[in-house]
Short mmCIF file of N, CA, C and O in Angstrom, two decimals:
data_model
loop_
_atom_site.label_atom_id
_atom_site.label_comp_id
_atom_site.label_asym_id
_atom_site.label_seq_id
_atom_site.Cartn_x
_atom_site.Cartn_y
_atom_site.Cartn_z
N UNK A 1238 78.67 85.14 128.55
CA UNK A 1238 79.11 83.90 127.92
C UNK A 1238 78.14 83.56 126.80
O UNK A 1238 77.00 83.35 127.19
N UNK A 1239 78.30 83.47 125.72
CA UNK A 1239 77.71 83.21 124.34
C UNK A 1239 77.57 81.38 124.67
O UNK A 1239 78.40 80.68 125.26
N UNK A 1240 76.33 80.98 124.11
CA UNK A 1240 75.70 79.69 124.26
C UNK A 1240 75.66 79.02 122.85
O UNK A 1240 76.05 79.38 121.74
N UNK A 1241 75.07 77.98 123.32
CA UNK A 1241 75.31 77.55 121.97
C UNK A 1241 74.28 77.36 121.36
O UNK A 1241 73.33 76.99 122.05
N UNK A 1242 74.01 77.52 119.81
CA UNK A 1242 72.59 77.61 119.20
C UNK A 1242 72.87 76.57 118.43
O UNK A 1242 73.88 75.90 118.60
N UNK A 1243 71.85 76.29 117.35
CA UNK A 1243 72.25 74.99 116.54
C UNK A 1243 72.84 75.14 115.56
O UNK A 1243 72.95 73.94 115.30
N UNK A 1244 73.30 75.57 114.84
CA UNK A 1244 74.80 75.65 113.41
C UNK A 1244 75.90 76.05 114.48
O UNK A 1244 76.88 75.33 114.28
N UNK A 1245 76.07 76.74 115.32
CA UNK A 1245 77.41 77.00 116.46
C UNK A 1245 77.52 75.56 116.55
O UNK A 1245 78.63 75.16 116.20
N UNK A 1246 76.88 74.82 116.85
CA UNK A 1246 76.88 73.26 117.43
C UNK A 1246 77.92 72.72 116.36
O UNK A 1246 79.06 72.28 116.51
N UNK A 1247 77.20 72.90 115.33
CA UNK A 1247 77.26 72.11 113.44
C UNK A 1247 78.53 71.76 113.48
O UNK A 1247 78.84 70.60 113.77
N UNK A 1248 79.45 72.70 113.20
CA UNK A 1248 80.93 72.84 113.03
C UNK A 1248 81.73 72.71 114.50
O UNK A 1248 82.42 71.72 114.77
N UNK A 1249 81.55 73.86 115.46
CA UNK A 1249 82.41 73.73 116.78
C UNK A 1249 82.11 72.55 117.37
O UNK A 1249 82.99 71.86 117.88
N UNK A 1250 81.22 72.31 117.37
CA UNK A 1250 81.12 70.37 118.19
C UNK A 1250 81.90 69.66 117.67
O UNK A 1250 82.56 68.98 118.44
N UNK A 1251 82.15 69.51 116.24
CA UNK A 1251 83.14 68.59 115.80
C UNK A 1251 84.08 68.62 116.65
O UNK A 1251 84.59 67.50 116.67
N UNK A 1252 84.53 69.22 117.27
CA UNK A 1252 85.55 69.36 118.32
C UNK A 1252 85.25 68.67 119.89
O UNK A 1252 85.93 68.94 120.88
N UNK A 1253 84.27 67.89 119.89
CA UNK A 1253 83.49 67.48 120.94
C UNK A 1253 83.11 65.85 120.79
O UNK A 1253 82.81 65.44 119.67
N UNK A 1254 83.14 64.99 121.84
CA UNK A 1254 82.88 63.77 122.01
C UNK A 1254 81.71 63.49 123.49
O UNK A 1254 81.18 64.25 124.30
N UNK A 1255 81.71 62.42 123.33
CA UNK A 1255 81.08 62.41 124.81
C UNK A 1255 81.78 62.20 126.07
O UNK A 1255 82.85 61.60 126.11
N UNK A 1256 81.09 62.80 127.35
CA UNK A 1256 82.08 62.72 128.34
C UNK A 1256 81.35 62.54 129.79
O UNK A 1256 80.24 62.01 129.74
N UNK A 1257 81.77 62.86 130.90
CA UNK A 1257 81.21 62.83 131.86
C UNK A 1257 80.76 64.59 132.53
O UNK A 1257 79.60 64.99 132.56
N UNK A 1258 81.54 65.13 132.83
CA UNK A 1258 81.61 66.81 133.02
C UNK A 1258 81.32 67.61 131.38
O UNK A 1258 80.33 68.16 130.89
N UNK A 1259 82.63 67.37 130.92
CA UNK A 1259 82.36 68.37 129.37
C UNK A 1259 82.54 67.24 128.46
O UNK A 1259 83.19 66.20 128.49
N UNK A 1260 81.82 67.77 127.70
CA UNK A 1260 82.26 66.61 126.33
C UNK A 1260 83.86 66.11 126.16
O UNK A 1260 84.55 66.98 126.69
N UNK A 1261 84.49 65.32 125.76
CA UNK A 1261 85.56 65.22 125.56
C UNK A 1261 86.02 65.64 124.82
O UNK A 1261 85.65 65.72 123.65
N UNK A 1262 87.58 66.31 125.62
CA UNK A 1262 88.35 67.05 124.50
C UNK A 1262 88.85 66.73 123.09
O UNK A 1262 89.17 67.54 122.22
N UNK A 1263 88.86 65.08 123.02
CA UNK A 1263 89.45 64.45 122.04
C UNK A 1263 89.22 65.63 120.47
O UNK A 1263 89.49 65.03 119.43
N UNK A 1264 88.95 66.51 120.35
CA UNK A 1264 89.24 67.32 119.00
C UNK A 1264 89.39 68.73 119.81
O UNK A 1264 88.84 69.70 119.27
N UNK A 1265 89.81 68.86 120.57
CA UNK A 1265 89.98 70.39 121.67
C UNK A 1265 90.83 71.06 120.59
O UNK A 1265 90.68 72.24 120.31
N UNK A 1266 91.84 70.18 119.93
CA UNK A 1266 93.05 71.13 119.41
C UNK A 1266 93.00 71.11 117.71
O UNK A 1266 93.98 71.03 116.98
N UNK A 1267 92.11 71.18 117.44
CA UNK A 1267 91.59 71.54 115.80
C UNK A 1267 91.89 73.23 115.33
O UNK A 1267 91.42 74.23 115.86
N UNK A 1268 92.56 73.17 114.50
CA UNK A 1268 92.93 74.46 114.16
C UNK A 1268 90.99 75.07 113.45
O UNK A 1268 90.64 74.79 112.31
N UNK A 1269 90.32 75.64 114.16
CA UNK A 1269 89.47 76.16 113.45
C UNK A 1269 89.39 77.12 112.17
O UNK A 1269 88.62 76.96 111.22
N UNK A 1270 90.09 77.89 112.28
CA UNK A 1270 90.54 78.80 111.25
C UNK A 1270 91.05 77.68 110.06
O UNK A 1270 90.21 77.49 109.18
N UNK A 1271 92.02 77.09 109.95
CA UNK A 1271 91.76 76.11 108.82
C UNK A 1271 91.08 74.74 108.66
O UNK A 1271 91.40 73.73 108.03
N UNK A 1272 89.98 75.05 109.48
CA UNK A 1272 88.97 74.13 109.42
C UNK A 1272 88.15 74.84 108.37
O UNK A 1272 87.91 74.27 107.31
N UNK A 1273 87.67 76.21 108.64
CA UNK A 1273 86.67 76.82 108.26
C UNK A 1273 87.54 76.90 106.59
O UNK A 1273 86.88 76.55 105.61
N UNK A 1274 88.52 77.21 106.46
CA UNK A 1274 89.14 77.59 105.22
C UNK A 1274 89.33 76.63 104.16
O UNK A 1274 89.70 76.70 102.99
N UNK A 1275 88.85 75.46 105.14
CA UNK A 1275 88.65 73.67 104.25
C UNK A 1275 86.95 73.49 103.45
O UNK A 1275 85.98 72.96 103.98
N UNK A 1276 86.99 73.89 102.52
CA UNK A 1276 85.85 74.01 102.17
C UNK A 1276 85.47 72.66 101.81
O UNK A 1276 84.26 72.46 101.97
N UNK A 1277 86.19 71.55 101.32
CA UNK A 1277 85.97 69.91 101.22
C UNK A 1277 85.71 69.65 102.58
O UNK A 1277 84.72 68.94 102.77
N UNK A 1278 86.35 70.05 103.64
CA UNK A 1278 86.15 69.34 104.92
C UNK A 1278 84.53 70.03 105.80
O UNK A 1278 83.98 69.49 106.77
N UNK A 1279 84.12 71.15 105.17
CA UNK A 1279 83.01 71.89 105.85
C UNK A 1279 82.01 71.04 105.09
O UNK A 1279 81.26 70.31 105.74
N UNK A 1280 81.93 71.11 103.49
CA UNK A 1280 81.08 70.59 103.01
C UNK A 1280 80.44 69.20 103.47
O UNK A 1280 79.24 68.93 103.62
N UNK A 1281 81.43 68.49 103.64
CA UNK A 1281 81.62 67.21 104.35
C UNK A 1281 80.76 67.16 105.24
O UNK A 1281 79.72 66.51 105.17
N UNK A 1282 81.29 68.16 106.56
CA UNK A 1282 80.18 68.24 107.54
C UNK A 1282 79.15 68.41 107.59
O UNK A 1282 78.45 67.77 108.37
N UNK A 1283 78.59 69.49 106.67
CA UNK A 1283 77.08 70.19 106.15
C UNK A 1283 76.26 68.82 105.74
O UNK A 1283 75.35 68.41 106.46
N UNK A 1284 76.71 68.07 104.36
CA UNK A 1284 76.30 66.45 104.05
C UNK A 1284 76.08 65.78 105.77
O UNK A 1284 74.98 65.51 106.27
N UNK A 1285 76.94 65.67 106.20
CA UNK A 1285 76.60 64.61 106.95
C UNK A 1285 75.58 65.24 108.04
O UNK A 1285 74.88 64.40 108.61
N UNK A 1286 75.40 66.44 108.37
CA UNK A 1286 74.53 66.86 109.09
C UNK A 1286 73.05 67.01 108.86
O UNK A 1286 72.10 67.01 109.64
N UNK A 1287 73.18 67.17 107.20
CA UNK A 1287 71.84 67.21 106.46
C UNK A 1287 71.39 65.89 106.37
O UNK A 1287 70.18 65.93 106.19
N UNK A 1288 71.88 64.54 106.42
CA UNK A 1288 71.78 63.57 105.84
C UNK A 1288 72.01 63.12 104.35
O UNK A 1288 71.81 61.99 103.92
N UNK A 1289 72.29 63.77 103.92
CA UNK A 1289 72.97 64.19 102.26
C UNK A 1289 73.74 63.28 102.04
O UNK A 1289 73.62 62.74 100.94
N UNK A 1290 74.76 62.78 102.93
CA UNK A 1290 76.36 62.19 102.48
C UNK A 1290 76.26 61.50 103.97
O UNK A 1290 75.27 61.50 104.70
N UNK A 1291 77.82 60.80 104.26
CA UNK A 1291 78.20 59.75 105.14
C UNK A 1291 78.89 60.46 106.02
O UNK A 1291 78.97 61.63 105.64
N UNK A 1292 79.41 60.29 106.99
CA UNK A 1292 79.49 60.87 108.06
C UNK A 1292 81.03 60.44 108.84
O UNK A 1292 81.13 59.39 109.47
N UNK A 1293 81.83 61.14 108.74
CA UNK A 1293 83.20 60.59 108.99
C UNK A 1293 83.02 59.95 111.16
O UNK A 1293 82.05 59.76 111.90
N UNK A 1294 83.66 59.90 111.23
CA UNK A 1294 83.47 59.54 113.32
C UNK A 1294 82.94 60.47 113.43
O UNK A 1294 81.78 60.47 113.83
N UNK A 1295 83.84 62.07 113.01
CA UNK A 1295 83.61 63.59 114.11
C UNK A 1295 82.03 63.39 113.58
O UNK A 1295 81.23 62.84 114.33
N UNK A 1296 81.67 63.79 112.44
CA UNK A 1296 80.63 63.88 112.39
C UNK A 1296 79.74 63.11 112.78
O UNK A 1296 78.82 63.76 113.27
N UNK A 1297 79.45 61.36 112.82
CA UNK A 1297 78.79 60.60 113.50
C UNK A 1297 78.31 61.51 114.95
O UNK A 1297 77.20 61.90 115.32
N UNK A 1298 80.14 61.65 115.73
CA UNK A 1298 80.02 62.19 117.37
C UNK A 1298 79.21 63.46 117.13
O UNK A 1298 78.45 63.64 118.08
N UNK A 1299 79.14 64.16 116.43
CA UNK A 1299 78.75 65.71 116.54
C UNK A 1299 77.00 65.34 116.20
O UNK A 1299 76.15 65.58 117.06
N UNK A 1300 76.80 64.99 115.43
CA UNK A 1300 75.12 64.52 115.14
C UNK A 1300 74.75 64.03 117.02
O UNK A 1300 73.90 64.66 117.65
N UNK A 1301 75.55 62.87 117.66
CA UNK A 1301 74.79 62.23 118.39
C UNK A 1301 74.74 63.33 119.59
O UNK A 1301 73.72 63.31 120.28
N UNK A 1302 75.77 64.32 119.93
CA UNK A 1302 75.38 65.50 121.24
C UNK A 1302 74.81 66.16 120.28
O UNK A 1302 75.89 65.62 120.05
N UNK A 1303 74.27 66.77 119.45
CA UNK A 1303 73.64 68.04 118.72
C UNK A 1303 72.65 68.44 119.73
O UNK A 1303 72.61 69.53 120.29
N UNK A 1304 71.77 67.33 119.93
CA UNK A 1304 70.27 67.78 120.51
C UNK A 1304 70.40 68.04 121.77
O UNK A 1304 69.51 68.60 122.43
N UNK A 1305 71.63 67.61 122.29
CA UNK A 1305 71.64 67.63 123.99
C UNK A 1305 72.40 68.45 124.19
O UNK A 1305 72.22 68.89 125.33
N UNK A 1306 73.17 68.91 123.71
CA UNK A 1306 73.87 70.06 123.69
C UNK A 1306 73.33 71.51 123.43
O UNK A 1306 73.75 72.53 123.99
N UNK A 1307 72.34 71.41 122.51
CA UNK A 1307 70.72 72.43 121.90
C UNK A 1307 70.16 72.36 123.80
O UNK A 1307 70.27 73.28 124.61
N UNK A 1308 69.76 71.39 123.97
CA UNK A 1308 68.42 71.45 125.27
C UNK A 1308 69.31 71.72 126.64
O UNK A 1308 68.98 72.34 127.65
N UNK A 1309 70.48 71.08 126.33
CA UNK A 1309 70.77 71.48 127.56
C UNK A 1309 71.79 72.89 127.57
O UNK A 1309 72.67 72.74 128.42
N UNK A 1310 71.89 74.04 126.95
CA UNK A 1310 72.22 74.95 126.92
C UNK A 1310 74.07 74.61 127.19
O UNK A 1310 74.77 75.14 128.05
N UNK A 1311 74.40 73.85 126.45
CA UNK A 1311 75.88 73.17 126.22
C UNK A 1311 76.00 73.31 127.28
O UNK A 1311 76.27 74.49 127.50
N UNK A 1312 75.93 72.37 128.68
CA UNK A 1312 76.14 72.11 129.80
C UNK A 1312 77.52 71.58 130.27
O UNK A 1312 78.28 71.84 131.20
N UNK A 1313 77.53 70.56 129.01
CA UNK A 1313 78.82 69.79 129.05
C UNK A 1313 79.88 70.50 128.29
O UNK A 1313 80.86 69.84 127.96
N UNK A 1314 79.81 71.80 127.94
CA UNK A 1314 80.92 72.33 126.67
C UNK A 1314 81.62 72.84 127.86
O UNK A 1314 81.17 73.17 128.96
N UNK A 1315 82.89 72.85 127.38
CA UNK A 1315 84.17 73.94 127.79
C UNK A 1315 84.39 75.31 127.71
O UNK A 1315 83.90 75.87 126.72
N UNK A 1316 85.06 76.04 128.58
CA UNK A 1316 84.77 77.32 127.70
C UNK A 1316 85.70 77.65 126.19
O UNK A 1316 85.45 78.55 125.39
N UNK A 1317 87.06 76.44 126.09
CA UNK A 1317 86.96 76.25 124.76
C UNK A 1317 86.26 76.01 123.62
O UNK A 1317 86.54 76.57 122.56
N UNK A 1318 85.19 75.05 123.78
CA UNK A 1318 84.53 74.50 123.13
C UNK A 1318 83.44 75.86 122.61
O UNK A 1318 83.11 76.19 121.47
N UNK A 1319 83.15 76.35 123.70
CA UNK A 1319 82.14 77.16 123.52
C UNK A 1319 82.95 78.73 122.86
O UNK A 1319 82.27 79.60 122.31
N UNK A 1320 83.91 78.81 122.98
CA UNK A 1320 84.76 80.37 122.29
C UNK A 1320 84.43 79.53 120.77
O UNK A 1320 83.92 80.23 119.90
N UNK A 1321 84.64 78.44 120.52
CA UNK A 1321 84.93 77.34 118.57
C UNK A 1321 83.28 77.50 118.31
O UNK A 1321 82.99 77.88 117.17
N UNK A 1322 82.31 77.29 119.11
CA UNK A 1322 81.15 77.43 118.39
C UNK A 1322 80.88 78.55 118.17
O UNK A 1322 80.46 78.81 117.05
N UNK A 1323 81.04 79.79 119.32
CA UNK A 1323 80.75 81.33 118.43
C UNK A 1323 81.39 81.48 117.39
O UNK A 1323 80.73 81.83 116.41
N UNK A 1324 83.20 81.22 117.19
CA UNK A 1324 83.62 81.47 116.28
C UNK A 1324 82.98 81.29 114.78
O UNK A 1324 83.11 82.13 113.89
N UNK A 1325 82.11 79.77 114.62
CA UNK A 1325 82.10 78.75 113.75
C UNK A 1325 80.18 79.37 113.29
O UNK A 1325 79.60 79.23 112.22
N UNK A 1326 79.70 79.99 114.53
CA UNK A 1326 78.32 80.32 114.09
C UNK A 1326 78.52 81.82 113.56
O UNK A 1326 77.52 82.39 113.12
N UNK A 1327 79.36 82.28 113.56
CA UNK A 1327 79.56 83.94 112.77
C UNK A 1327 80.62 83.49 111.90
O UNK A 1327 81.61 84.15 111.57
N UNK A 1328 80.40 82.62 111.65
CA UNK A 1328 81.55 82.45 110.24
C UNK A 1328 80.52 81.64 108.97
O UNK A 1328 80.70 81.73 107.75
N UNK A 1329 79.45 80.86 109.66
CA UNK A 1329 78.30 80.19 108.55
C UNK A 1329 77.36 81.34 108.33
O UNK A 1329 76.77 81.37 107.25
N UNK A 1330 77.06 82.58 109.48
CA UNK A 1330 75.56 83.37 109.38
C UNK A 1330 76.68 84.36 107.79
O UNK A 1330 76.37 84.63 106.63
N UNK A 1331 77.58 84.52 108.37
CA UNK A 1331 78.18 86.01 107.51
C UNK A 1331 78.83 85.27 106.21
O UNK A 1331 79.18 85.92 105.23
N UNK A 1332 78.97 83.61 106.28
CA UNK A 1332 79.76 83.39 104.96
C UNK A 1332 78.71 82.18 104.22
O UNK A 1332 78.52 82.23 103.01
N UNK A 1333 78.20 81.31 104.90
CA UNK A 1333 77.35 80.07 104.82
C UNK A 1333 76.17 80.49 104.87
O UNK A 1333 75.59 79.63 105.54
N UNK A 1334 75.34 81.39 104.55
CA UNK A 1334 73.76 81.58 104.97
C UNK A 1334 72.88 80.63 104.60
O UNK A 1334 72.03 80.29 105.42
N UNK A 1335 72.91 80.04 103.33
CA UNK A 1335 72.06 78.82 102.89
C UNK A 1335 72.44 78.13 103.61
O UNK A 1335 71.41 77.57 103.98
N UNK A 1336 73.28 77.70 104.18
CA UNK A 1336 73.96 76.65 104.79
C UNK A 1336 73.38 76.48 106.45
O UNK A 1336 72.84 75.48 106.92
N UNK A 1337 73.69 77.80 107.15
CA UNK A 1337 73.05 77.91 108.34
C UNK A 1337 71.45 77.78 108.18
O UNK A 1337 70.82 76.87 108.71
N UNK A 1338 70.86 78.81 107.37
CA UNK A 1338 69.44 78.52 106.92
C UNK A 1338 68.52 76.96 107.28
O UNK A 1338 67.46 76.77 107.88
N UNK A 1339 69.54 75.96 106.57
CA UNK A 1339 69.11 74.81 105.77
C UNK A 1339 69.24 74.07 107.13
O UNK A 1339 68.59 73.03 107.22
N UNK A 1340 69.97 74.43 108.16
CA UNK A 1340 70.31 73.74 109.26
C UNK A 1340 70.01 73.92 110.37
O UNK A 1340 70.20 73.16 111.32
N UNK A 1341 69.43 75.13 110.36
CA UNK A 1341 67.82 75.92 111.28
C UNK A 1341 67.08 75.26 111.61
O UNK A 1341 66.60 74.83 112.65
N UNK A 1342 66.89 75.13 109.68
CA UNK A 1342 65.45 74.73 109.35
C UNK A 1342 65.55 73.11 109.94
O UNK A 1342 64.53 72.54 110.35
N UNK A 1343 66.64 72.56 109.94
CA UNK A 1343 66.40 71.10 110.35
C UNK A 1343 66.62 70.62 111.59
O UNK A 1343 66.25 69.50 111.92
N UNK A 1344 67.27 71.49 112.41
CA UNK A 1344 67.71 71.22 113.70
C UNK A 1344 66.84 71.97 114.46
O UNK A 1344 66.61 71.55 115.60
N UNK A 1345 66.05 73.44 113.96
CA UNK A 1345 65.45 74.32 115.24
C UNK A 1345 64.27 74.79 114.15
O UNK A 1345 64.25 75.95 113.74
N UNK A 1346 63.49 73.98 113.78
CA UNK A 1346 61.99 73.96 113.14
C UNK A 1346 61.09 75.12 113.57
O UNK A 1346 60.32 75.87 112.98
N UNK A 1347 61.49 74.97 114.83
CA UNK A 1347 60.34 75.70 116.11
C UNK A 1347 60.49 77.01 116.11
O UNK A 1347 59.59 77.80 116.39
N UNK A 1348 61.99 77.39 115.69
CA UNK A 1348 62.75 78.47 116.69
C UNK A 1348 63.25 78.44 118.00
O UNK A 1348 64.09 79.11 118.59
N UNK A 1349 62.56 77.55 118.30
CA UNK A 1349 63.29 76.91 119.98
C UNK A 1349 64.51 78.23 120.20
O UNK A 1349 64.54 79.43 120.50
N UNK A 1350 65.15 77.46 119.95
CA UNK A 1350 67.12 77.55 120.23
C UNK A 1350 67.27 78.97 120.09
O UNK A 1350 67.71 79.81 120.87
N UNK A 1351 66.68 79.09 118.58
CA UNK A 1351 67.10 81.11 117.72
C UNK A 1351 66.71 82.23 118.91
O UNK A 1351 67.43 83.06 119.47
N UNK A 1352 65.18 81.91 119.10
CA UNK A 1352 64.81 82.57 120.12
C UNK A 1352 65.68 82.73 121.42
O UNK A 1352 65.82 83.80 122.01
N UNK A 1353 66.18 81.65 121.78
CA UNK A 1353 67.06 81.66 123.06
C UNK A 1353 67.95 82.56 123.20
O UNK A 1353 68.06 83.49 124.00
N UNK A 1354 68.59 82.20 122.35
CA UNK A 1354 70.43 82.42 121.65
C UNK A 1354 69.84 83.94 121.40
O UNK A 1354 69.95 84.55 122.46
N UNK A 1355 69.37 84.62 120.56
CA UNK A 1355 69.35 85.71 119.97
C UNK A 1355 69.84 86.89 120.87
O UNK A 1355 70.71 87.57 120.33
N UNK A 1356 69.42 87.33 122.34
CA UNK A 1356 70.02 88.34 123.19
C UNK A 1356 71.15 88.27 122.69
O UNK A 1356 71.45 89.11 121.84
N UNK A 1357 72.19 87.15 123.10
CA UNK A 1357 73.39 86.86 123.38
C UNK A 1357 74.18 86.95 122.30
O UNK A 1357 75.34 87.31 122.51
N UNK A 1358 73.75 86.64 120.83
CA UNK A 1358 74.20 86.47 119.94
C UNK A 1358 74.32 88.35 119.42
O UNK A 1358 75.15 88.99 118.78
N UNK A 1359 73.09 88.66 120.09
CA UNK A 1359 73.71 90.16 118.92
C UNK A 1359 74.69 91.05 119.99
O UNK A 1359 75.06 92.19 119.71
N UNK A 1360 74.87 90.71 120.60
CA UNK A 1360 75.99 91.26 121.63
C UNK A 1360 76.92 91.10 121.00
O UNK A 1360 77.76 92.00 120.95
N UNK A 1361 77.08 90.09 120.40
CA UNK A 1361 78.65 89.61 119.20
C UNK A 1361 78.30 89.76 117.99
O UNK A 1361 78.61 88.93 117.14
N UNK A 1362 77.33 91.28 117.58
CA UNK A 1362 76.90 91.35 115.98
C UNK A 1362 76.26 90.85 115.14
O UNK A 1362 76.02 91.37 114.05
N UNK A 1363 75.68 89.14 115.73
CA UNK A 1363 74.76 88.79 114.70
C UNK A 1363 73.77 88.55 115.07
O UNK A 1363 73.46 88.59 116.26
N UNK A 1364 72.78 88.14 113.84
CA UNK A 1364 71.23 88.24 114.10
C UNK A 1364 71.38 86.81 113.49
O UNK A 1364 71.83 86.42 112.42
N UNK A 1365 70.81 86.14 114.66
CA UNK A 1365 70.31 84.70 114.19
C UNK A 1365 68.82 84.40 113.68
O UNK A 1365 68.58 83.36 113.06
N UNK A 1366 68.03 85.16 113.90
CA UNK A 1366 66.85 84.98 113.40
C UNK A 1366 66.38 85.54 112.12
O UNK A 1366 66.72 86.65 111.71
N UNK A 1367 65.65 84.80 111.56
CA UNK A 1367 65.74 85.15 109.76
C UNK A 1367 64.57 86.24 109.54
O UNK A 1367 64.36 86.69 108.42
#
């Protein structure tokens, strides 16, 4: 089962609220594929994650689980939730690199997370660590 690192979070959380068991589904049914193909609507997200720009709800909700979702090894994710963040973190490393980079650098300073994630991640081809 692929976990979640911090840019997987970035984008596939948008699909995520708070909840009691898993985050709430309330964005479960987001077409990801033309999420990712919305380049106004990604940018959007990237701003509001950087602090750059304003922050629509999803994004508000996705900022406030980021960190607890990071520490607690997405405890509360679905295994939907969690298939949208692999999707969404091999779609920023192979198409977004400044983008994932910039969001590393602000969410996982330490390496914390990269280090974690990394076994798991190259099992599915990518290298999260720079």
């Amino acid at each position: 089962m692929y976990k979640v690192l911090v840019v997987l979070v970035v984008f596939a959380i948008v699909s995520l609220g708070q909840g009691e068991e898993y985050f709430a589904g309330k964005y479960d049914n987001i077409n990801l594929d033309e999420m990712l193909a919305n380049e106004r609507l990604l940018n959007s997200f990237y701003k509001c994650l950087m602090e750059k720009g304003s922050c629509t709800a999803e994004g508000s909700d996705l900022k406030s689980v980021l960190i607890e979702a990071l520490e607690s090894d997405c405890a509360k994710c679905s295994e939907k939730q969690r298939a949208g963040a692999k999707k969404v973190l091999g779609f920023l490393i192979k198409n977004k690199k400044t983008w994932y980079d910039e969001l590393v650098a602000k969410y996982d300073p330490e390496g914390k997370y990269r280090k974690q994630y990394q076994a798991e991640a190259e099992k599915d081809g990518l290298k999260i660590l720079k």
